[in-house]
Amino acid sequence: MNDLNLIRRYEPISVAMHWITLLLMIAIYASISLHEAIPRGNPWRGAMEDWHIYFGFTVLALALIRLAVNLRLRTPPISPPPPVWQLRVSAAVKIYLYVLMLVTPVFGWLLVSGEGESVNWFFIPMPALAAPSESLADLAGEVHEMLGESGYFFIALHAVAALYHHYMVKDDTLRRMLPAFLQKQGRN
Ligand code: HEM
Ligand code: HEM
């Protein structure tokens, strides 16, 4: 019997969407950091904000598809099973990561709508979510910043926990989420 069949793992569609989201999140944080680092007047400054928005809308769309797909699929069990408290903390962090992927972009969208700016998702013009309003832009900007910056902590916590399980506990938490072509290398 093929060795791979012994590992109960996430479906390829869930695995693909998970790792594509990681790449998009890196691009989202890198583009906004570059935007802040580039001096005003340099055209790359505006371009970096545009790419931040394009990738942000992409994460929002992918998270909606991901949620719809993953809610229909069973989470593969971890072997050997971790303590119940770890499963509970992990589930809470995963729910928060969905909040990060779904709610943060909506507040970014409200922020630019409040500022009266028109935005595109690549070449697609996106409608404003609300009428221009300075107070809305300020409030949405604060919530967007708070949620966005919390992502550094929660993504790091989630990734460190996955690596801890792989290298220290030596269970199959991470292997269940690896693409099939990495499964062999991922084995302990
Ligand atoms: C998951 C998706 C997103 C994440 C994690 C995210 C995260 C962030 C972070 C960390 C900042 C820097 C905040 C600061 O230090 O001031 C930022 C700024 C910004 N984001 Fe997002 N963002 C996302 C999606 C979006 C979307 C979809 C839009 C617009 C439609 C948007 C518009 C903006 C704008 C305009 C700024 C600059 C705000 C300023 O200059 O004060 N973001 N975002
Ligand atoms: C280096 C970075 C990352 C690593 C090593 C990693 C690893 C993992 C692993 C091993 C799982 C399965 C855990 C389990 O079943 O209990 C998982 C699930 C999950 N991860 Fe990550 N992850 C990373 C980044 C991210 C990012 C950036 C996000 C979203 C912002 C994210 C969101 C999720 C979600 C929501 C799940 C639950 C399964 C699903 O709905 O797709 N992860 N991750």
CSV table of N, CA and C and ligand atoms in Angstrom, one decimal, residues 25 28-29 32 35-36 49 52-53 55-57 59 100-101 104-106 108-109 111-112 115 119 144-145 148-149 152, ligand 1:
chain,number,residue,atom,x,y,z
A,25,MET,N,-0.5,37.1,1.9
A,25,MET,CA,-0.3,37.8,3.1
A,25,MET,C,1.1,38.4,3.2
A,28,ILE,N,0.9,41.4,1.0
A,28,ILE,CA,0.1,42.5,1.6
A,28,ILE,C,1.0,43.2,2.6
A,29,TYR,N,1.7,42.5,3.5
A,29,TYR,CA,2.5,43.2,4.5
A,29,TYR,C,3.7,43.9,3.9
A,32,ILE,N,2.6,47.2,1.9
A,32,ILE,CA,2.3,48.3,2.8
A,32,ILE,C,3.5,48.9,3.5
A,35,HIS,N,5.3,50.9,1.0
A,35,HIS,CA,4.6,52.1,0.8
A,35,HIS,C,5.0,53.1,1.9
A,36,GLU,N,5.1,52.6,3.1
A,36,GLU,CA,5.4,53.6,4.2
A,36,GLU,C,6.9,54.0,4.2
A,49,GLU,N,0.8,51.0,-2.6
A,49,GLU,CA,-0.6,51.0,-1.9
A,49,GLU,C,-1.6,50.3,-2.8
A,52,HIS,N,-1.1,46.6,-2.5
A,52,HIS,CA,-1.6,46.2,-1.2
A,52,HIS,C,-3.2,46.0,-1.3
A,53,ILE,N,-3.8,46.9,-2.0
A,53,ILE,CA,-5.3,46.8,-2.1
A,53,ILE,C,-5.7,45.6,-3.0
A,55,PHE,N,-4.0,42.8,-3.6
A,55,PHE,CA,-3.8,41.6,-2.9
A,55,PHE,C,-4.8,41.4,-1.8
A,56,GLY,N,-5.1,42.5,-1.1
A,56,GLY,CA,-6.1,42.5,0.0
A,56,GLY,C,-7.5,42.0,-0.5
A,57,PHE,N,-7.9,42.5,-1.7
A,57,PHE,CA,-9.2,42.1,-2.2
A,57,PHE,C,-9.1,40.6,-2.6
A,59,VAL,N,-7.3,38.3,-1.1
A,59,VAL,CA,-7.4,37.5,0.1
A,59,VAL,C,-8.8,37.4,0.5
A,100,LEU,N,-9.3,37.8,10.3
A,100,LEU,CA,-8.2,38.7,9.7
A,100,LEU,C,-8.4,38.7,8.2
A,101,MET,N,-8.7,37.6,7.6
A,101,MET,CA,-8.8,37.5,6.1
A,101,MET,C,-10.1,38.1,5.6
A,104,THR,N,-10.6,42.4,7.9
A,104,THR,CA,-9.6,43.4,7.7
A,104,THR,C,-9.8,44.1,6.3
A,105,PRO,N,-9.9,43.3,5.2
A,105,PRO,CA,-10.1,44.0,3.9
A,105,PRO,C,-11.3,44.8,3.9
A,106,VAL,N,-12.4,44.4,4.6
A,106,VAL,CA,-13.7,45.2,4.5
A,106,VAL,C,-13.4,46.6,5.2
A,108,GLY,N,-10.5,48.0,5.3
A,108,GLY,CA,-9.6,48.8,4.4
A,108,GLY,C,-10.5,49.4,3.3
A,109,TRP,N,-11.5,48.7,2.8
A,109,TRP,CA,-12.4,49.1,1.8
A,109,TRP,C,-13.2,50.3,2.3
A,111,LEU,N,-12.3,52.3,4.6
A,111,LEU,CA,-11.3,53.4,4.8
A,111,LEU,C,-11.2,54.2,3.5
A,112,VAL,N,-10.9,53.5,2.4
A,112,VAL,CA,-10.8,54.2,1.1
A,112,VAL,C,-12.1,54.8,0.6
A,115,GLU,N,-12.6,58.0,2.4
A,115,GLU,CA,-11.7,59.0,1.9
A,115,GLU,C,-12.2,59.5,0.5
A,119,VAL,N,-11.3,52.7,-6.0
A,119,VAL,CA,-10.3,51.7,-6.0
A,119,VAL,C,-10.6,50.6,-7.1
A,144,HIS,N,-8.8,49.0,10.8
A,144,HIS,CA,-8.0,48.3,9.8
A,144,HIS,C,-6.5,48.1,10.3
A,145,GLU,N,-6.0,49.2,10.9
A,145,GLU,CA,-4.6,49.1,11.3
A,145,GLU,C,-4.5,48.1,12.5
A,148,GLY,N,-5.0,44.6,11.1
A,148,GLY,CA,-3.8,44.2,10.3
A,148,GLY,C,-2.6,43.9,11.1
A,149,GLU,N,-2.3,44.8,12.1
A,149,GLU,CA,-1.1,44.6,12.9
A,149,GLU,C,-1.2,43.4,13.8
A,152,TYR,N,0.4,40.1,12.5
A,152,TYR,CA,1.8,39.7,12.7
A,152,TYR,C,1.9,38.7,13.8
B,1,HEM,C1,-6.2,40.8,4.6
B,1,HEM,C2,-6.1,41.9,4.0
B,1,HEM,C3,-5.3,43.1,4.5
B,1,HEM,C4,-4.4,43.3,5.6
B,1,HEM,C5,-3.9,42.2,6.5
B,1,HEM,C6,-4.1,44.7,5.6
B,1,HEM,C7,-3.1,45.2,6.5
B,1,HEM,C8,-2.7,46.5,6.6
B,1,HEM,C9,-1.7,47.0,7.4
B,1,HEM,C10,-0.9,46.2,8.5
B,1,HEM,C11,-1.6,48.3,7.2
B,1,HEM,C12,-0.6,49.3,7.8
B,1,HEM,C13,-1.4,50.1,8.9
B,1,HEM,C14,-0.6,51.2,9.5
B,1,HEM,O1,0.5,50.9,10.1
B,1,HEM,O2,-1.0,52.3,9.4
B,1,HEM,C15,-2.5,48.7,6.1
B,1,HEM,C16,-2.7,49.9,5.6
B,1,HEM,C17,-3.6,50.2,4.6
B,1,HEM,N1,-4.5,49.4,4.0
B,1,HEM,FE1,-4.6,47.4,4.4
B,1,HEM,N2,-4.8,45.4,4.7
B,1,HEM,C18,-5.6,44.5,4.0
B,1,HEM,C19,-6.4,44.8,2.9
B,1,HEM,C20,-6.7,46.0,2.5
B,1,HEM,C21,-7.7,46.4,1.5
B,1,HEM,C22,-8.6,45.4,0.8
B,1,HEM,C23,-7.7,47.7,1.4
B,1,HEM,C24,-8.5,48.6,0.5
B,1,HEM,C25,-9.6,48.3,-0.2
B,1,HEM,C26,-6.6,48.3,2.2
B,1,HEM,C27,-6.3,49.6,2.3
B,1,HEM,C28,-5.3,50.1,3.1
B,1,HEM,C29,-4.8,51.5,3.1
B,1,HEM,C30,-5.4,52.6,2.2
B,1,HEM,C31,-3.7,51.5,4.0
B,1,HEM,C32,-2.9,52.8,4.3
B,1,HEM,C33,-3.5,53.5,5.5
B,1,HEM,C34,-2.7,54.7,5.8
B,1,HEM,O3,-1.9,55.2,5.0
B,1,HEM,O4,-2.9,55.1,7.0
B,1,HEM,N3,-6.1,47.2,2.9
B,1,HEM,N4,-3.2,47.5,5.8
